[in-house]
Short mmCIF file of C-alpha atoms and ligand atoms in Angstrom, two decimals:
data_model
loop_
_atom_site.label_atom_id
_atom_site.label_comp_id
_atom_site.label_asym_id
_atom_site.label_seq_id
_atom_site.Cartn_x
_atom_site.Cartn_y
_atom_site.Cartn_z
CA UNK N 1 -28.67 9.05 -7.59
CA UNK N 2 -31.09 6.49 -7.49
CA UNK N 3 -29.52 3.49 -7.71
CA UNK N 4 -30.30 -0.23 -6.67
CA UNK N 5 -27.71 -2.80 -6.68
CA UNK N 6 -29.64 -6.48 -7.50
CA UNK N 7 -26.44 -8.66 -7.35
CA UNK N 8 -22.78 -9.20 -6.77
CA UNK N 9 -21.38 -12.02 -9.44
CA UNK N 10 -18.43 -13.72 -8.70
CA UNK N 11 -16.65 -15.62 -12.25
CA UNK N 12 -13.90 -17.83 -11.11
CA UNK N 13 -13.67 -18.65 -14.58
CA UNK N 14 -11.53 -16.93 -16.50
CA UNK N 15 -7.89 -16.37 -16.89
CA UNK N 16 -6.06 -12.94 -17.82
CA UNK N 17 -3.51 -12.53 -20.86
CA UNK N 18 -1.79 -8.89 -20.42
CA UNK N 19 0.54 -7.65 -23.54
CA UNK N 20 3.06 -5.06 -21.88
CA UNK N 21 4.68 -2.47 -23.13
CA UNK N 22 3.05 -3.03 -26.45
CA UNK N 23 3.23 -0.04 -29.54
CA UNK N 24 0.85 2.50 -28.72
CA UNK N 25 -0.23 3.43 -32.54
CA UNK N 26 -2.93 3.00 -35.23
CA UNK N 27 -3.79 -0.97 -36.09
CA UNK N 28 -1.94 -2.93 -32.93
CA UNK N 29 -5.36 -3.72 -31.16
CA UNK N 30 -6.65 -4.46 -34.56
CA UNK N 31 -3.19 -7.25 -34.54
CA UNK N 32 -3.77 -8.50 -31.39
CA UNK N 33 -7.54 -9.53 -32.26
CA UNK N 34 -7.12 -11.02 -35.19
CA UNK N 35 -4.65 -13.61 -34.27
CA UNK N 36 -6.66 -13.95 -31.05
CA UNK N 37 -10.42 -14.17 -33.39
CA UNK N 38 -8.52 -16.59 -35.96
CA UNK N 39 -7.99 -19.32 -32.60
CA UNK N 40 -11.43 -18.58 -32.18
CA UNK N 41 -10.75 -17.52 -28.70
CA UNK N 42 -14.10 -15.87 -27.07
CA UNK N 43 -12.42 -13.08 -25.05
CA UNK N 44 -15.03 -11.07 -22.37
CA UNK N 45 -13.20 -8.23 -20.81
CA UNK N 46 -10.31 -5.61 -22.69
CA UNK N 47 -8.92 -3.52 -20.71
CA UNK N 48 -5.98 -0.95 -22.05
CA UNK N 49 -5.76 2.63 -19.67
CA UNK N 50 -3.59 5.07 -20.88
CA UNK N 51 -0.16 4.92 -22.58
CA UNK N 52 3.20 6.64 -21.89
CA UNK N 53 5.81 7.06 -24.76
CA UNK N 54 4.09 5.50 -27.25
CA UNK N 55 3.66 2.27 -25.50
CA UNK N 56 0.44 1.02 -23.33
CA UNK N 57 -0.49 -2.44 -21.42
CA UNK N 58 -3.74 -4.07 -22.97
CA UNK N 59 -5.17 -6.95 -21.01
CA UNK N 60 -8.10 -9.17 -21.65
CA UNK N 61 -9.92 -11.89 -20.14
CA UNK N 62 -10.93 -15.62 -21.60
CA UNK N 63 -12.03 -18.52 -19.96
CA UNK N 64 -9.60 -20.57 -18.59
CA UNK N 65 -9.63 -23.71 -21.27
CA UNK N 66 -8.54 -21.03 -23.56
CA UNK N 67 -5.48 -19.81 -21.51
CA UNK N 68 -3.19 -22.27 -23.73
CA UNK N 69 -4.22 -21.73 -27.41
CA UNK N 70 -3.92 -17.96 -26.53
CA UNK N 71 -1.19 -17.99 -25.28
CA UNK N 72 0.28 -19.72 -28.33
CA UNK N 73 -1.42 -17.20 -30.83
CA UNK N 74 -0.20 -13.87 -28.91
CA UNK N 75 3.35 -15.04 -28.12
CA UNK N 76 3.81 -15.80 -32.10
CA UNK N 77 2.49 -12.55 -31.87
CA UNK N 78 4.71 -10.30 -29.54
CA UNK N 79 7.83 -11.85 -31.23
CA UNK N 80 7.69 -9.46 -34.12
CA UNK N 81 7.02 -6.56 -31.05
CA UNK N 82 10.27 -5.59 -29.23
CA UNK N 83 10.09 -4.12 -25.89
CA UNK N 84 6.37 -6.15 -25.72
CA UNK N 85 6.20 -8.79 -23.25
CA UNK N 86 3.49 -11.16 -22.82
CA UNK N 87 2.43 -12.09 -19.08
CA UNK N 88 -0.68 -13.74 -17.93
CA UNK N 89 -2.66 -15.05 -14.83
CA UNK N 90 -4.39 -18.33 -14.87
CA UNK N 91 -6.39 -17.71 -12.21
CA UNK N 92 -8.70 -14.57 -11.16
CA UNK N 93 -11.37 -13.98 -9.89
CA UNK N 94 -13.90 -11.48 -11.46
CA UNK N 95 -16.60 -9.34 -8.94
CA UNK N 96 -18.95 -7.37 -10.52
CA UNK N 97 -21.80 -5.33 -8.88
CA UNK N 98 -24.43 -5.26 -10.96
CA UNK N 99 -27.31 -2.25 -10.16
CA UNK N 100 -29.83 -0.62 -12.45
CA UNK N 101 -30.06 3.55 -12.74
CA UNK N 102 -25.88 3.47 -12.71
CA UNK N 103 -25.96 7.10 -14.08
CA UNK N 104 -22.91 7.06 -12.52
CA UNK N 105 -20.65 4.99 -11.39
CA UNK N 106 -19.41 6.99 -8.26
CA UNK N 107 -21.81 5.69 -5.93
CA UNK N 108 -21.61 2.01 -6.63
CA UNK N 109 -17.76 2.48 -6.99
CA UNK N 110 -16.99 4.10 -3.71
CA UNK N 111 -18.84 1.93 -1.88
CA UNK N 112 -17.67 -1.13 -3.50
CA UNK N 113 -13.89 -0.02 -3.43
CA UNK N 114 -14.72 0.53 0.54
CA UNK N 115 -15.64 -2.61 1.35
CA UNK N 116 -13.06 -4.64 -0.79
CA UNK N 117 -10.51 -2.19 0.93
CA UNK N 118 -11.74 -2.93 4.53
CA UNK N 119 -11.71 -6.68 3.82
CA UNK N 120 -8.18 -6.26 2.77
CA UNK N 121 -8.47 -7.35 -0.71
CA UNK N 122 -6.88 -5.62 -3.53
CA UNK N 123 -8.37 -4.80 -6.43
CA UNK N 124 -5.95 -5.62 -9.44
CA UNK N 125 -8.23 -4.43 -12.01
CA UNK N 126 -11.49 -2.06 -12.95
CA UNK N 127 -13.75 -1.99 -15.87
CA UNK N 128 -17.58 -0.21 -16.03
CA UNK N 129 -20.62 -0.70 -17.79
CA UNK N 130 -23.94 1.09 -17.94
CA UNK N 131 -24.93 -1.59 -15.38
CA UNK N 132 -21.66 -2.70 -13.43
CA UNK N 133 -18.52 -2.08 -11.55
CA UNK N 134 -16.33 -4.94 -12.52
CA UNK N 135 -12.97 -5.40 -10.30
CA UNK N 136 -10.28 -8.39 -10.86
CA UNK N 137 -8.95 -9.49 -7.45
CA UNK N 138 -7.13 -12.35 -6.59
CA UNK N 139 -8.86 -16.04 -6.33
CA UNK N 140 -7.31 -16.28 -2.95
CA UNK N 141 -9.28 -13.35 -1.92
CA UNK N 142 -12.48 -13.79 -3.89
CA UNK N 143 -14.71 -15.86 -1.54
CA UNK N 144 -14.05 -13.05 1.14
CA UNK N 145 -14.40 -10.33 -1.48
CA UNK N 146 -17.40 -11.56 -2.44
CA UNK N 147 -19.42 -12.25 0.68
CA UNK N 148 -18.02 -8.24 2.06
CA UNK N 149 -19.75 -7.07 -1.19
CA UNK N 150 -22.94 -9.25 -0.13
CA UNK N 151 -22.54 -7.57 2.74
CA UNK N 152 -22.31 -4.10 1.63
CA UNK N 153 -25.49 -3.98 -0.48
CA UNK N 154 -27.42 -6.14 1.49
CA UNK N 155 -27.99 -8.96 -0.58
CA UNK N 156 -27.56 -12.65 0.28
CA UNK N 157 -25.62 -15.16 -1.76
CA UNK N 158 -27.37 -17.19 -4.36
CA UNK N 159 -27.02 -20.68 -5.40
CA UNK J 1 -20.98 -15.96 -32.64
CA UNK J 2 -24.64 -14.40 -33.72
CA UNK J 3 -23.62 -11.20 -33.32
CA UNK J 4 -26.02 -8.04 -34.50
CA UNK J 5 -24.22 -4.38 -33.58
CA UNK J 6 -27.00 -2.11 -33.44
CA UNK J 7 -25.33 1.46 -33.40
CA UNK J 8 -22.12 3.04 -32.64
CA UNK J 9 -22.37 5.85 -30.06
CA UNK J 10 -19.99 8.84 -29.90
CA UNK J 11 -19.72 10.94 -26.67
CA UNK J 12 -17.56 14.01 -27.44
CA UNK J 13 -19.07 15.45 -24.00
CA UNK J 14 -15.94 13.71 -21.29
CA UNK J 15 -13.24 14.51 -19.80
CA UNK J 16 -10.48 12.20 -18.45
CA UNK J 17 -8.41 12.04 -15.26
CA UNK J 18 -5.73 9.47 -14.68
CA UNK J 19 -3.68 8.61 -11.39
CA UNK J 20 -0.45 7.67 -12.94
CA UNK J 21 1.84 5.45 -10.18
CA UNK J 22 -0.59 5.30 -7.47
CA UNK J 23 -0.10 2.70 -4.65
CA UNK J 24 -1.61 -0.62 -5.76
CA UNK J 25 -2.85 -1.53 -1.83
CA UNK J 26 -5.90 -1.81 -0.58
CA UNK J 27 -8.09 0.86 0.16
CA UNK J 28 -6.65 3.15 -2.74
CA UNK J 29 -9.48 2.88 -5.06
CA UNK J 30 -11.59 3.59 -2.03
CA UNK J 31 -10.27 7.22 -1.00
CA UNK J 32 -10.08 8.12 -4.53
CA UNK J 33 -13.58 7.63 -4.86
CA UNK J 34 -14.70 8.75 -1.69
CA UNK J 35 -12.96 11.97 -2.51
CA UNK J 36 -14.36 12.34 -6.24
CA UNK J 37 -18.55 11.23 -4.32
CA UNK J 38 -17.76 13.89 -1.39
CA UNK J 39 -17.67 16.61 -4.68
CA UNK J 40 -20.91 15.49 -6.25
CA UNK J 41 -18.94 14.19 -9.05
CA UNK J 42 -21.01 11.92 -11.94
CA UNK J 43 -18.06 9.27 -12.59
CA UNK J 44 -18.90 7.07 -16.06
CA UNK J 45 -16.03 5.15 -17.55
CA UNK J 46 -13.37 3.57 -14.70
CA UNK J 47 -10.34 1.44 -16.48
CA UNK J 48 -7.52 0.55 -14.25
CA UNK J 49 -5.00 -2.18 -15.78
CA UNK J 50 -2.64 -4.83 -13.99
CA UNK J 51 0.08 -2.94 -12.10
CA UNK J 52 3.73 -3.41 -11.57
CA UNK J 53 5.95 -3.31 -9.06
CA UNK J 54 3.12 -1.99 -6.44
CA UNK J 55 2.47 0.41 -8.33
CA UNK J 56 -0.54 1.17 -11.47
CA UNK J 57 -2.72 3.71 -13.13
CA UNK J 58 -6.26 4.08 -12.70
CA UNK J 59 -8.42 6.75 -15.36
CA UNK J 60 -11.68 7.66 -15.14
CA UNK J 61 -13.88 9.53 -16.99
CA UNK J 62 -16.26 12.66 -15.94
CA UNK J 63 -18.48 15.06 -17.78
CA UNK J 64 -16.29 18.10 -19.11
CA UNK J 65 -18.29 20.64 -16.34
CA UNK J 66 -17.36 18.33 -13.37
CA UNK J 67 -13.60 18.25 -14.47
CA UNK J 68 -12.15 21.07 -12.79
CA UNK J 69 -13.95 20.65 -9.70
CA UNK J 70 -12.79 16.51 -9.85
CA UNK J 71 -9.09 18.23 -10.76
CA UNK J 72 -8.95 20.03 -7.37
CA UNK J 73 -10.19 17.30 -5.36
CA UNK J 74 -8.21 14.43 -6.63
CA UNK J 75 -4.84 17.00 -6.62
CA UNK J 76 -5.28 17.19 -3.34
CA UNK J 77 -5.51 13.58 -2.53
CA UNK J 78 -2.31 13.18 -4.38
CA UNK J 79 -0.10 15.58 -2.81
CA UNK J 80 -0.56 12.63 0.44
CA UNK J 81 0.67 10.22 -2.19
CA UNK J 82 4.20 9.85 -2.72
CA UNK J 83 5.24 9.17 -6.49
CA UNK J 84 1.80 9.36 -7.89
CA UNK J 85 1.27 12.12 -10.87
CA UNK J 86 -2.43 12.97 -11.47
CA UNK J 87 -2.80 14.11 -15.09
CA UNK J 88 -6.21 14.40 -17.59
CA UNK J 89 -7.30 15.58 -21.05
CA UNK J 90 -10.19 17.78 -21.01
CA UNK J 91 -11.46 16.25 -24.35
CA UNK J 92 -11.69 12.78 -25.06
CA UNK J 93 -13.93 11.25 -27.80
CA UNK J 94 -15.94 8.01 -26.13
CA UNK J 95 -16.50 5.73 -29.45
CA UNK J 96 -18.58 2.72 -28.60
CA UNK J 97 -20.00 -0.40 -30.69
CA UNK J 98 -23.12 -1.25 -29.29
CA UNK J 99 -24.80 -5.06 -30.01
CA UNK J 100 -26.86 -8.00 -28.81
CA UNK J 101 -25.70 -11.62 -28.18
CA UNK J 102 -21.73 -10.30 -27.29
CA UNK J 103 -20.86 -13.37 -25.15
CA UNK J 104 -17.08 -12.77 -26.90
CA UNK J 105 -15.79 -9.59 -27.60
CA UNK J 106 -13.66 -11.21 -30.06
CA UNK J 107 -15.47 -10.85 -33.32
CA UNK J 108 -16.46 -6.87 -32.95
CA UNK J 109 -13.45 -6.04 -31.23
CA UNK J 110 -11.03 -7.36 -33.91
CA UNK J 111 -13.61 -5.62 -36.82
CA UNK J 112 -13.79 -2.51 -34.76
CA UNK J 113 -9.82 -1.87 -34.02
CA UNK J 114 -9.32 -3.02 -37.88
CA UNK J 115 -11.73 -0.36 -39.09
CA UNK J 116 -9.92 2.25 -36.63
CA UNK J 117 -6.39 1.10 -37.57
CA UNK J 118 -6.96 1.32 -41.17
CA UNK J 119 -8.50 5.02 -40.49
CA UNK J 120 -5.18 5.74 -39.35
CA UNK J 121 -6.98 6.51 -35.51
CA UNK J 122 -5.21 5.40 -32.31
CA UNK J 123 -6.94 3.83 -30.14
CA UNK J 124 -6.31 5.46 -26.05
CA UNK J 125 -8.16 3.16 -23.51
CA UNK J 126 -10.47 -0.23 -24.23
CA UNK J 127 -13.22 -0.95 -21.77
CA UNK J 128 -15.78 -3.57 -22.73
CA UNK J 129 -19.35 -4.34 -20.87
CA UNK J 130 -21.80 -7.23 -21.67
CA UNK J 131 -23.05 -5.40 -24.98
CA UNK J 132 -20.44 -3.05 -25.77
CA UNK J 133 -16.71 -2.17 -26.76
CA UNK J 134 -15.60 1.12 -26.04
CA UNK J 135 -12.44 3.06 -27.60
CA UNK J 136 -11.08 6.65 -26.51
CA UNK J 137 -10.02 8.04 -29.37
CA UNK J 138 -8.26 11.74 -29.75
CA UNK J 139 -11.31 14.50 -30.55
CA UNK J 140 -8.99 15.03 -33.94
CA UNK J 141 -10.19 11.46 -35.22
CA UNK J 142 -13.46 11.18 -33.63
CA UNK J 143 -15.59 11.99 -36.61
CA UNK J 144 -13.49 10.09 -39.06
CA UNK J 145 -13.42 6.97 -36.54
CA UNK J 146 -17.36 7.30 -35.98
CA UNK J 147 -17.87 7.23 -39.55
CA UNK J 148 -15.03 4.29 -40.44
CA UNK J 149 -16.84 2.22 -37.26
CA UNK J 150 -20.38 3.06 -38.91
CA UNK J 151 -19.10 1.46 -42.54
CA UNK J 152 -17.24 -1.17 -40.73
CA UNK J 153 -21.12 -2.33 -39.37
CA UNK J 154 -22.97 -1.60 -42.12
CA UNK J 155 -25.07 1.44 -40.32
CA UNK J 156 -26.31 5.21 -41.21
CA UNK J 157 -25.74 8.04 -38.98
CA UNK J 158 -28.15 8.64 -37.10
CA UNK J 159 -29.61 11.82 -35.85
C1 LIG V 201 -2.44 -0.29 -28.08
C2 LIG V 201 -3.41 -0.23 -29.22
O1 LIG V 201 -4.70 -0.05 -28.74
C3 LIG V 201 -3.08 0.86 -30.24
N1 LIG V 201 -3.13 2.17 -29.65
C4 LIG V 201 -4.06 0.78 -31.41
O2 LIG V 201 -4.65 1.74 -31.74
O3 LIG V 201 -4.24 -0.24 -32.00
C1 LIG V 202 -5.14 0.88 -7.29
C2 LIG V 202 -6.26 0.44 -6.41
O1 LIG V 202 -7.26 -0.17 -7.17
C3 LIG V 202 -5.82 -0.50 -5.29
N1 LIG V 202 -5.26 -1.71 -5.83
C4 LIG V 202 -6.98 -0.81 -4.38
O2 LIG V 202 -7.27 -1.95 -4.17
O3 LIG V 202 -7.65 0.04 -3.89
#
């Protein structure tokens, strides 16, 4: 695969809001967005994997002055939901390696899973794009994270 | 937001593998991926959520002719891993809403799981990128989503 990886970003802006355990049927999402849209919170990354027994975990990201008024709007929210249970991170730290011809993600992924591994530093959470590999880590880990990824691809930090 | 969605994409042509339970340590991600690169295998979507108790679930998606090739060599990682179950779906249907200026996800995600909700389709995994959300969606619903997404954003089919 021909691939070239231009940067590694690091957002230390953002703050994750995770609904657990939430019903896994037609028109939840479609809940959870609409009380989130009507605070006129701008979310950037949803993330939901998989269920089991009719109930899944969807997490998404919005920057941090948001954290509150979310908050707010998706705990009125999960009240009506039993068994749903609303957690949240203030602070993470968002890597994403950013490369043009990503075909696939394999390439970029293994590598970038390799490095992050070897420097320790877990990765909480994935998401892909036609042009990145996205992984949530912790901000206590991010500066490290960041420069091992630097490293990896050869690039140099900017700014 | 100034949003303009452009198309809605359907990709009937995936299969998906998940990882249920697998160790949420460093390094993880890394040997999975290593494994799934040493078998030539073209990896698209990755979506791994927050874990729990050291434990989570990471899916990823492959084309449906690399999927029992990807099968063998990520069963056979497993069987070194303790507690984790590897499980897939040989047909997924990939629904994604494709537009320009998506700084917040908010505004087309909340019109795109309303249109799917009132279609009666379940929505399986969320990923998002800079200009696009994506749904799985069962292959049973995929035409009737497409089309309910395609009203939703005031588009034709096209081709
Ligand atoms: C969890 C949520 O995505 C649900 N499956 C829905 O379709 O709305
Ligand atoms: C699950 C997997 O992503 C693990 N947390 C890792 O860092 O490799």
């Amino acid at each position: 695969e021909d691939i070239v990886v231009s940067e590694v970003q690091l957002d230390e802006g953002q703050s994750r809001i995770t609904i657990r355990g939430i019903a896994n049927r037609p028109g939840v999402a479609a809940e959870v967005f609409a009380a989130v849209g009507e605070g006129g919170v701008m979310v950037d990354m949803i993330v939901q994997n998989i269920g089991l027994e009719g109930r899944t975990d969807i997490s998404f990201t919005v920057p941090r002055s948001d954290l509150e008024r979310c908050l707010l709007l998706v705990r009125e929210l999960g009240e009506h939901w039993e068994g749903a249970q609303v957690s949240f991170e203030r602070e993470i730290a968002l890597l994403s390696v950013i490369g043009i011809g990503l075909r696939s993600h394999t390439g970029v992924g293994e590598r970038m899973f390799a490095a992050l591994g070897a420097a320790d530093v877990n990765v909480d959470m994935v998401n892909t794009s036609e042009i990145r590999v996205s992984a949530v880590v912790s901000p206590t880990t991010a500066k490290s994270a960041h420069a091992a990824l630097l490293k990896e691809f050869g690039l140099t930090e900017v700014g």
